[in-house]
Short mmCIF file of C-alpha atoms and ligand atoms in Angstrom, two decimals:
data_model
loop_
_atom_site.label_atom_id
_atom_site.label_comp_id
_atom_site.label_asym_id
_atom_site.label_seq_id
_atom_site.Cartn_x
_atom_site.Cartn_y
_atom_site.Cartn_z
CA MET A 4 -14.96 -16.55 116.80
CA LYS A 5 -14.72 -16.33 113.00
CA ARG A 6 -10.93 -16.74 113.19
CA ILE A 7 -11.24 -19.82 115.41
CA LEU A 8 -13.71 -21.39 112.97
CA SER A 9 -11.37 -20.67 110.05
CA ALA A 10 -8.46 -22.24 111.95
CA ILE A 11 -10.53 -25.37 112.72
CA LEU A 12 -11.56 -25.60 109.08
CA LEU A 13 -7.95 -25.30 107.95
CA LEU A 14 -6.86 -28.04 110.36
CA LEU A 15 -9.65 -30.31 109.10
CA LEU A 16 -8.68 -29.67 105.48
CA VAL A 17 -5.01 -30.47 106.16
CA ALA A 18 -5.88 -33.56 108.21
CA PHE A 19 -8.16 -34.92 105.52
CA GLU A 20 -5.96 -34.04 102.58
CA SER A 21 -3.60 -36.98 102.96
CA ILE A 22 -6.48 -39.48 103.06
CA ALA A 23 -8.28 -37.84 100.16
CA GLN A 24 -5.11 -37.89 98.05
CA LYS A 25 -4.85 -41.67 98.30
CA PHE A 26 -8.30 -42.08 96.83
CA ASN A 27 -8.57 -42.31 93.07
CA VAL A 28 -11.99 -42.04 91.50
CA ASP A 29 -11.08 -43.92 88.31
CA THR A 30 -9.63 -46.82 90.28
CA GLN A 31 -12.87 -47.04 92.27
CA LEU A 32 -15.05 -46.88 89.16
CA ARG A 33 -12.98 -49.70 87.65
CA TYR A 34 -13.52 -51.64 90.87
CA CYS A 35 -17.31 -51.14 90.66
CA HIS A 36 -17.27 -52.24 87.02
CA GLY A 37 -15.43 -55.42 87.96
CA GLN A 38 -17.79 -56.20 90.84
CA VAL A 39 -20.85 -55.71 88.61
CA LEU A 40 -19.49 -58.09 85.97
CA ARG A 41 -18.74 -60.59 88.71
CA SER A 42 -22.30 -60.27 90.08
CA LEU A 43 -23.85 -60.74 86.63
CA LYS A 44 -21.72 -63.83 86.07
CA GLU A 45 -22.79 -65.29 89.41
CA LEU A 46 -26.43 -64.49 88.67
CA SER A 47 -26.53 -66.01 85.19
CA PRO A 48 -28.69 -67.30 83.69
CA ILE A 49 -30.37 -64.11 84.87
CA ASP A 50 -33.92 -64.10 86.17
CA TYR A 51 -34.81 -60.40 85.93
CA THR A 52 -37.64 -60.80 88.39
CA LYS A 53 -35.13 -61.46 91.18
CA ILE A 54 -33.25 -58.40 92.39
CA PRO A 55 -29.92 -58.57 94.27
CA ARG A 56 -30.71 -56.86 97.57
CA ASN A 57 -28.15 -57.68 100.24
CA ILE A 58 -25.32 -59.89 101.47
CA GLY A 59 -24.82 -60.69 105.14
CA ALA A 60 -21.45 -60.33 106.86
CA ASP A 61 -20.94 -64.10 106.81
CA GLU A 62 -22.30 -64.66 103.28
CA GLN A 63 -20.59 -64.55 99.88
CA HIS A 64 -23.46 -64.15 97.44
CA TRP A 65 -26.39 -61.81 96.80
CA ASN A 66 -29.69 -62.55 98.48
CA LEU A 67 -32.38 -61.96 95.88
CA ARG A 68 -35.79 -60.33 96.35
CA ASN A 69 -38.93 -60.52 94.23
CA ALA A 70 -39.12 -57.55 91.86
CA LYS A 71 -42.78 -58.22 91.07
CA THR A 72 -44.11 -56.76 94.29
CA ALA A 73 -44.43 -53.08 95.21
CA GLU A 74 -43.36 -54.04 98.74
CA GLU A 75 -39.75 -54.42 97.59
CA TRP A 76 -38.69 -50.80 98.08
CA CYS A 77 -35.13 -51.50 96.93
CA SER A 78 -35.97 -52.93 93.50
CA GLY A 79 -34.82 -49.83 91.58
CA PHE A 80 -31.32 -49.64 93.03
CA TRP A 81 -29.85 -52.65 91.25
CA PRO A 82 -30.92 -51.57 87.73
CA GLY A 83 -29.69 -48.08 88.71
CA ILE A 84 -26.27 -49.50 89.60
CA LEU A 85 -26.19 -51.21 86.21
CA TRP A 86 -27.17 -48.09 84.24
CA MET A 87 -24.53 -46.06 86.08
CA THR A 88 -21.84 -48.72 85.71
CA GLY A 89 -22.69 -49.01 82.01
CA SER A 90 -21.92 -45.31 81.60
CA VAL A 91 -18.34 -45.77 82.82
CA ILE A 92 -15.91 -45.71 79.91
CA HIS A 93 -13.20 -48.36 79.94
CA GLU A 94 -10.33 -49.18 77.71
CA SER A 95 -9.97 -52.92 77.53
CA PRO A 96 -10.30 -55.50 74.75
CA SER A 97 -13.68 -56.60 76.15
CA ALA A 98 -14.97 -53.08 76.90
CA GLU A 99 -17.72 -53.08 74.25
CA SER A 100 -19.07 -56.53 75.05
CA ASP A 101 -18.88 -55.84 78.82
CA LYS A 102 -20.89 -52.69 78.28
CA MET A 103 -23.50 -54.59 76.25
CA THR A 104 -23.74 -57.22 79.00
CA ILE A 105 -24.30 -54.57 81.66
CA ILE A 106 -26.77 -52.45 79.67
CA ASP A 107 -28.79 -55.45 78.48
CA ALA A 108 -29.13 -56.49 82.12
CA ALA A 109 -30.06 -52.93 83.18
CA ALA A 110 -32.86 -52.87 80.60
CA GLY A 111 -33.97 -56.39 81.56
CA TYR A 112 -34.31 -55.58 85.26
CA THR A 113 -35.91 -52.20 84.52
CA ALA A 114 -38.61 -53.74 82.30
CA GLU A 115 -39.78 -55.93 85.17
CA LEU A 116 -40.73 -52.82 87.19
CA GLU A 117 -43.05 -51.35 84.54
CA PHE A 118 -46.12 -52.71 86.35
CA LEU A 119 -45.50 -50.29 89.25
CA ALA A 120 -46.52 -47.33 87.08
CA HIS A 121 -49.85 -48.89 86.19
CA GLN A 122 -51.34 -49.87 89.52
CA SER A 123 -52.48 -47.77 92.42
CA ALA A 124 -49.71 -46.51 94.66
CA TYR A 125 -48.61 -48.93 97.35
CA ASP A 126 -46.49 -46.30 99.14
CA HIS A 127 -44.03 -43.43 98.64
CA ASP A 128 -41.22 -45.84 97.72
CA LEU A 129 -42.51 -45.74 94.15
CA GLY A 130 -40.05 -42.87 93.72
CA PHE A 131 -37.04 -44.92 94.85
CA GLN A 132 -38.19 -47.76 92.60
CA MET A 133 -38.61 -45.61 89.47
CA ILE A 134 -35.69 -43.20 89.87
CA GLY A 135 -33.07 -45.97 90.01
CA SER A 136 -34.53 -47.93 87.13
CA PHE A 137 -36.42 -45.84 84.57
CA LEU A 138 -34.94 -42.42 85.31
CA LYS A 139 -31.35 -43.68 85.33
CA GLY A 140 -32.16 -45.54 82.11
CA TYR A 141 -33.71 -42.41 80.59
CA GLU A 142 -30.56 -40.46 81.46
CA TYR A 143 -28.33 -43.15 79.96
CA LEU A 144 -30.17 -43.81 76.69
CA PRO A 145 -29.52 -41.65 73.62
CA GLU A 146 -32.01 -38.90 72.83
CA GLY A 147 -34.60 -40.04 70.32
CA SER A 148 -34.32 -43.75 71.12
CA SER A 149 -37.69 -45.45 71.31
CA LEU A 150 -36.82 -47.14 74.62
CA ARG A 151 -36.06 -43.72 76.09
CA GLU A 152 -39.45 -42.43 74.97
CA GLN A 153 -41.11 -45.50 76.48
CA TYR A 154 -39.29 -44.87 79.78
CA LYS A 155 -40.48 -41.28 79.75
CA LYS A 156 -44.11 -42.38 79.48
CA THR A 157 -43.63 -44.82 82.34
CA LEU A 158 -42.04 -42.14 84.51
CA LEU A 159 -44.88 -39.70 83.81
CA ASN A 160 -47.43 -42.36 84.74
CA ALA A 161 -45.52 -43.20 87.90
CA ALA A 162 -45.34 -39.54 88.94
CA ASP A 163 -49.13 -39.22 88.60
CA THR A 164 -49.49 -42.39 90.66
CA LEU A 165 -47.18 -41.08 93.40
CA ALA A 166 -49.10 -37.79 93.46
CA THR A 167 -52.30 -39.64 94.43
CA LEU A 168 -50.78 -40.08 97.91
CA PHE A 169 -50.68 -36.31 98.46
CA ASN A 170 -53.00 -35.03 101.19
CA GLU A 171 -53.78 -31.36 100.54
CA LYS A 172 -54.79 -30.64 104.12
CA ALA A 173 -51.57 -32.03 105.58
CA GLY A 174 -49.48 -30.71 102.70
CA THR A 175 -47.45 -33.89 102.34
CA ILE A 176 -47.46 -37.25 100.60
CA LEU A 177 -48.68 -40.17 102.70
CA SER A 178 -45.55 -42.30 103.03
CA TRP A 179 -47.01 -45.52 104.36
CA PRO A 180 -50.76 -46.03 103.71
CA ARG A 181 -50.52 -49.39 105.48
CA ASN A 182 -49.31 -47.70 108.68
CA ILE A 183 -52.09 -45.14 109.20
CA GLY A 184 -53.46 -47.23 112.07
CA MET A 185 -50.06 -47.89 113.60
CA PHE A 186 -49.08 -44.19 113.73
CA GLY A 187 -52.59 -42.89 114.34
CA GLY A 188 -52.77 -40.71 111.23
CA HIS A 189 -51.38 -39.52 107.94
CA ASN A 190 -47.69 -40.36 108.24
CA THR A 191 -44.76 -38.82 106.39
CA ILE A 192 -41.18 -39.97 106.74
CA MET A 193 -37.99 -38.12 105.95
CA ASP A 194 -37.06 -40.75 103.33
CA ASN A 195 -40.01 -39.47 101.31
CA MET A 196 -37.96 -36.39 100.38
CA ILE A 197 -35.96 -38.46 97.89
CA ASN A 198 -39.08 -39.42 95.97
CA LEU A 199 -39.88 -35.79 95.18
CA GLU A 200 -37.29 -36.01 92.40
CA LEU A 201 -39.74 -38.09 90.37
CA LEU A 202 -42.39 -35.35 90.67
CA PHE A 203 -40.00 -32.50 89.84
CA TRP A 204 -38.56 -34.40 86.89
CA ALA A 205 -42.01 -35.28 85.56
CA SER A 206 -43.19 -31.69 85.90
CA ASN A 207 -40.20 -30.53 83.84
CA ASN A 208 -40.89 -33.18 81.21
CA GLY A 209 -44.51 -32.62 80.33
CA GLY A 210 -46.16 -33.89 83.51
CA GLY A 211 -47.81 -30.64 84.50
CA ARG A 212 -47.31 -27.87 87.04
CA GLN A 213 -49.31 -29.57 89.80
CA LEU A 214 -46.53 -32.15 90.29
CA TYR A 215 -44.03 -29.37 90.95
CA ASP A 216 -46.47 -27.73 93.37
CA ILE A 217 -47.05 -30.96 95.29
CA ALA A 218 -43.32 -31.63 95.59
CA THR A 219 -42.61 -28.08 96.74
CA LYS A 220 -45.44 -28.11 99.27
CA HIS A 221 -44.26 -31.47 100.64
CA ALA A 222 -40.71 -30.12 101.05
CA LEU A 223 -41.98 -26.98 102.82
CA THR A 224 -44.28 -28.89 105.18
CA THR A 225 -41.54 -31.38 106.00
CA MET A 226 -39.19 -28.49 106.68
CA ARG A 227 -41.69 -27.02 109.14
CA HIS A 228 -42.49 -30.15 111.13
CA HIS A 229 -39.74 -32.73 110.82
CA PHE A 230 -36.67 -30.93 112.14
CA ARG A 231 -35.43 -30.18 115.61
CA LYS A 232 -33.83 -26.79 116.34
CA ASP A 233 -30.30 -28.16 115.81
CA GLY A 234 -31.15 -29.44 112.30
CA SER A 235 -31.40 -33.12 113.25
CA ILE A 236 -34.41 -34.99 111.98
CA ASN A 237 -37.35 -36.84 113.40
CA HIS A 238 -37.99 -39.84 111.20
CA VAL A 239 -41.80 -39.69 111.16
CA ALA A 240 -44.30 -36.83 111.34
CA VAL A 241 -47.94 -37.70 111.96
CA TYR A 242 -50.85 -35.53 110.82
CA ASP A 243 -54.60 -35.72 111.37
CA ILE A 244 -55.85 -37.48 108.29
CA ASN A 245 -58.94 -35.25 107.95
CA THR A 246 -57.83 -31.82 109.13
CA GLY A 247 -54.14 -32.16 108.22
CA LYS A 248 -53.12 -30.80 111.66
CA HIS A 249 -49.61 -31.84 112.69
CA LEU A 250 -50.06 -34.17 115.66
CA ARG A 251 -46.62 -35.40 116.67
CA ASN A 252 -43.24 -36.73 115.58
CA CYS A 253 -41.75 -40.09 116.34
CA ASN A 254 -39.00 -42.51 115.49
CA HIS A 255 -39.27 -45.66 113.40
CA GLN A 256 -35.82 -46.78 112.22
CA GLY A 257 -33.55 -44.86 114.57
CA PHE A 258 -32.55 -45.55 118.17
CA ASN A 259 -35.36 -43.57 119.82
CA ASP A 260 -37.54 -40.47 119.48
CA GLU A 261 -34.66 -38.11 120.36
CA SER A 262 -31.89 -39.82 118.45
CA LEU A 263 -30.14 -38.93 115.20
CA TRP A 264 -30.76 -41.78 112.76
CA SER A 265 -27.92 -41.38 110.26
CA ARG A 266 -29.63 -42.57 107.11
CA GLY A 267 -32.68 -40.47 107.90
CA GLN A 268 -30.37 -37.47 108.22
CA SER A 269 -28.70 -38.44 104.95
CA TRP A 270 -32.11 -38.43 103.20
CA ALA A 271 -32.65 -34.89 104.48
CA ILE A 272 -29.27 -33.66 103.18
CA TYR A 273 -29.70 -35.34 99.81
CA GLY A 274 -33.40 -34.46 99.60
CA TYR A 275 -33.13 -30.72 100.30
CA THR A 276 -30.07 -30.39 98.06
CA MET A 277 -32.05 -32.03 95.24
CA VAL A 278 -35.12 -29.84 95.90
CA TYR A 279 -32.89 -26.76 95.67
CA ARG A 280 -31.60 -28.05 92.30
CA PHE A 281 -35.15 -27.96 90.93
CA THR A 282 -36.56 -24.90 92.71
CA HIS A 283 -33.59 -22.53 93.30
CA ASP A 284 -35.47 -21.56 96.46
CA LYS A 285 -32.91 -20.50 99.09
CA ARG A 286 -35.05 -21.81 101.95
CA PHE A 287 -34.32 -25.32 100.73
CA LEU A 288 -30.62 -24.61 100.36
CA ARG A 289 -30.51 -23.34 103.95
CA GLN A 290 -32.26 -26.52 105.12
CA ALA A 291 -29.77 -28.70 103.22
CA ILE A 292 -26.88 -26.81 104.81
CA LYS A 293 -28.34 -27.06 108.31
CA SER A 294 -29.03 -30.77 107.88
CA ALA A 295 -25.47 -31.33 106.62
CA ASP A 296 -23.73 -29.24 109.26
CA ILE A 297 -25.22 -31.02 112.28
CA MET A 298 -24.29 -34.37 110.76
CA LEU A 299 -20.76 -33.36 109.81
CA SER A 300 -20.12 -31.86 113.24
CA GLN A 301 -20.71 -35.25 114.84
CA LEU A 302 -18.91 -37.65 112.52
CA PRO A 303 -16.10 -39.81 113.84
CA ASP A 304 -12.57 -39.14 112.54
CA ASP A 305 -12.82 -41.44 109.54
CA GLY A 306 -16.03 -39.75 108.33
CA ILE A 307 -18.32 -42.80 108.50
CA PRO A 308 -21.38 -42.31 110.73
CA TYR A 309 -22.53 -44.78 113.31
CA TRP A 310 -25.92 -46.14 112.27
CA ASP A 311 -27.46 -43.73 114.81
CA MET A 312 -25.29 -40.92 116.16
CA ARG A 313 -27.02 -41.07 119.53
CA ASP A 314 -26.74 -44.81 120.14
CA PRO A 315 -25.47 -44.93 123.74
CA LYS A 316 -23.19 -47.84 122.79
CA ILE A 317 -20.99 -45.63 120.56
CA PRO A 318 -18.13 -46.47 119.80
CA ASN A 319 -19.14 -50.10 120.29
CA THR A 320 -21.88 -50.14 117.74
CA TYR A 321 -22.31 -50.41 113.97
CA ARG A 322 -21.28 -47.94 111.30
CA ASP A 323 -23.57 -47.34 108.34
CA ALA A 324 -21.79 -47.25 104.99
CA SER A 325 -25.09 -46.53 103.23
CA ALA A 326 -25.60 -43.28 105.16
CA ALA A 327 -21.99 -42.31 104.42
CA ALA A 328 -22.50 -42.94 100.69
CA VAL A 329 -25.72 -40.87 100.56
CA ILE A 330 -24.15 -38.00 102.51
CA ALA A 331 -20.97 -37.95 100.42
CA ASP A 332 -23.06 -38.03 97.26
CA ALA A 333 -25.23 -35.12 98.45
CA LEU A 334 -22.25 -33.07 99.66
CA ILE A 335 -20.65 -33.17 96.22
CA GLU A 336 -23.78 -31.56 94.77
CA LEU A 337 -24.21 -29.20 97.73
CA SER A 338 -20.61 -27.99 97.38
CA GLY A 339 -21.63 -26.60 94.00
CA TYR A 340 -24.41 -24.46 95.49
CA VAL A 341 -22.24 -22.67 98.05
CA THR A 342 -18.98 -20.81 97.67
CA GLY A 343 -15.57 -20.30 99.24
CA LYS A 344 -14.57 -22.19 102.37
CA LYS A 345 -17.99 -23.75 102.78
CA SER A 346 -17.82 -25.28 99.33
CA ALA A 347 -14.27 -26.56 99.93
CA TYR A 348 -15.33 -28.00 103.28
CA TYR A 349 -18.23 -29.98 101.80
CA MET A 350 -16.06 -31.29 98.99
CA THR A 351 -13.24 -32.26 101.36
CA MET A 352 -15.66 -34.06 103.64
CA ALA A 353 -17.26 -35.89 100.70
CA GLU A 354 -13.83 -36.99 99.46
CA LYS A 355 -12.82 -38.07 102.93
CA MET A 356 -15.94 -40.20 103.32
CA LEU A 357 -15.47 -41.72 99.90
CA ALA A 358 -11.80 -42.37 100.65
CA THR A 359 -12.70 -44.29 103.80
CA LEU A 360 -15.43 -46.21 101.98
CA SER A 361 -12.82 -47.02 99.34
CA SER A 362 -10.43 -48.53 101.89
CA PRO A 363 -10.10 -52.25 102.72
CA GLU A 364 -12.19 -51.67 105.85
CA TYR A 365 -15.32 -51.02 103.76
CA LEU A 366 -14.72 -52.48 100.29
CA SER A 367 -16.19 -55.92 99.72
CA GLU A 368 -13.45 -56.82 97.22
CA SER A 369 -12.98 -60.60 97.12
CA LYS A 370 -15.32 -61.20 100.08
CA ASN A 371 -18.49 -60.68 98.09
CA PRO A 372 -19.59 -59.13 94.75
CA ALA A 373 -21.17 -55.98 96.21
CA PHE A 374 -19.14 -52.74 96.28
CA LEU A 375 -19.34 -52.03 100.01
CA MET A 376 -19.78 -53.78 103.35
CA HIS A 377 -21.04 -52.53 106.72
CA SER A 378 -24.47 -50.98 106.22
CA VAL A 379 -27.37 -51.09 108.63
CA GLY A 380 -30.86 -51.49 107.15
CA ASN A 381 -33.34 -51.48 110.01
CA TRP A 382 -31.75 -51.78 113.45
CA PRO A 383 -34.98 -51.71 115.55
CA ALA A 384 -36.37 -54.54 113.39
CA GLY A 385 -33.06 -56.46 113.66
CA SER A 386 -32.86 -56.54 109.88
CA GLU A 387 -29.81 -56.15 107.58
CA ILE A 388 -27.38 -55.25 110.34
CA ASP A 389 -23.76 -55.00 109.14
CA TYR A 390 -24.74 -56.03 105.60
CA SER A 391 -23.77 -55.16 102.07
CA ILE A 392 -26.97 -53.51 100.77
CA ASN A 393 -27.73 -52.47 97.20
CA TYR A 394 -28.58 -48.85 98.04
CA ALA A 395 -25.19 -48.26 99.66
CA ASP A 396 -23.62 -49.33 96.36
CA TYR A 397 -26.06 -47.20 94.35
CA TYR A 398 -25.21 -43.96 96.17
CA TYR A 399 -21.51 -44.85 96.27
CA ILE A 400 -21.25 -45.14 92.49
CA GLU A 401 -23.48 -42.10 91.98
CA ALA A 402 -21.10 -40.15 94.23
CA LEU A 403 -18.05 -41.42 92.30
CA LEU A 404 -19.62 -40.36 89.00
CA ARG A 405 -20.51 -36.93 90.38
CA LEU A 406 -16.98 -36.51 91.65
CA LYS A 407 -15.55 -37.55 88.32
CA ALA A 408 -17.79 -35.07 86.52
CA LYS A 409 -16.36 -32.29 88.72
CA GLN A 410 -12.76 -33.19 87.96
CA PRO A 411 -10.96 -31.41 85.12
N1 LIG B 25 -36.97 -46.60 104.02
C1 LIG B 25 -35.70 -46.27 103.56
C2 LIG B 25 -34.59 -46.55 104.49
O1 LIG B 25 -34.57 -47.57 105.16
O2 LIG B 25 -33.71 -45.78 104.56
#
């Protein structure tokens, strides 16, 4: 059995090698840089309260969303794209002024989200909103800069705000306070795993031990109740709001209650890999591996998942570039926590996915100023189907930067 598995792995590695070789991380980072400058030009004069969110398949320009409402869960991704693109080093006569343009815009968009840290929590998406904007900015800015210190205070405030959604009895953060009635209880969604990074980061940066404990407890409870035996996820877990008893699981953004919603699965892979980074607890590493392996075992040949891997219309249904970007991004990190063939496998799969995303099939190029096309936002709601979406671009460039950091 072991020998058969090794042979399959070898075949996969050889098959993917030729595609991976054609993909050049620096070329793709230059492409992202160019698309960002193009976006900023199209958006000028910039209104920082309007965030580029998506572009439909038949559109050429960003659709903007209001940054001044906590309901806009994607408001952190665009400033995050700018902070990350600003960190890319280029050699060109306009490199310095291009960098200033990008970083000024990153700071401008980030500042508009400050209010989120100073009002009561609307929902768990506060993490997505703050990680892309203030945390990416904090990581970019030089140590000792006053703006960096200001961002730190905002992040610590936001972490305390997010922690108010934690229900001790259930052992998880309430993802959607507005949906307690709809789900019949305290609801927690797999996406919520990503937001734990804000709590872990804050705990490591003066925010107190209780934030670490909340994040760890949430990850453990989610591990217990959200997963099926094969490692695939249920999107939503519902708990009794008073006793904390786990009541049931259900779907919200996937095909149905038994399906494998690809972006939900990608949040699990990314989330548990990130939790392992902060905790070094092997239980979380095992969960990340299990979540990754079921997903990877089902991917089509080019490595890009269908929006839901159990949509009965496969292959005549949509792919989801955003899920591919999140998975590739997570696999690059995960490959560093395992060894030998497993590590090589995760890295090869990440490169393969990024190579396909970096092909004409998925790149927006001249069609629109985003990086990628073909993401699916919310299929059951009929929203953002086959779109360019800012979070696909965010995880794509994060993956490219992680890959670059691993290269000699
Ligand atoms: N709520 C996050 C997502 O749509 O993936």
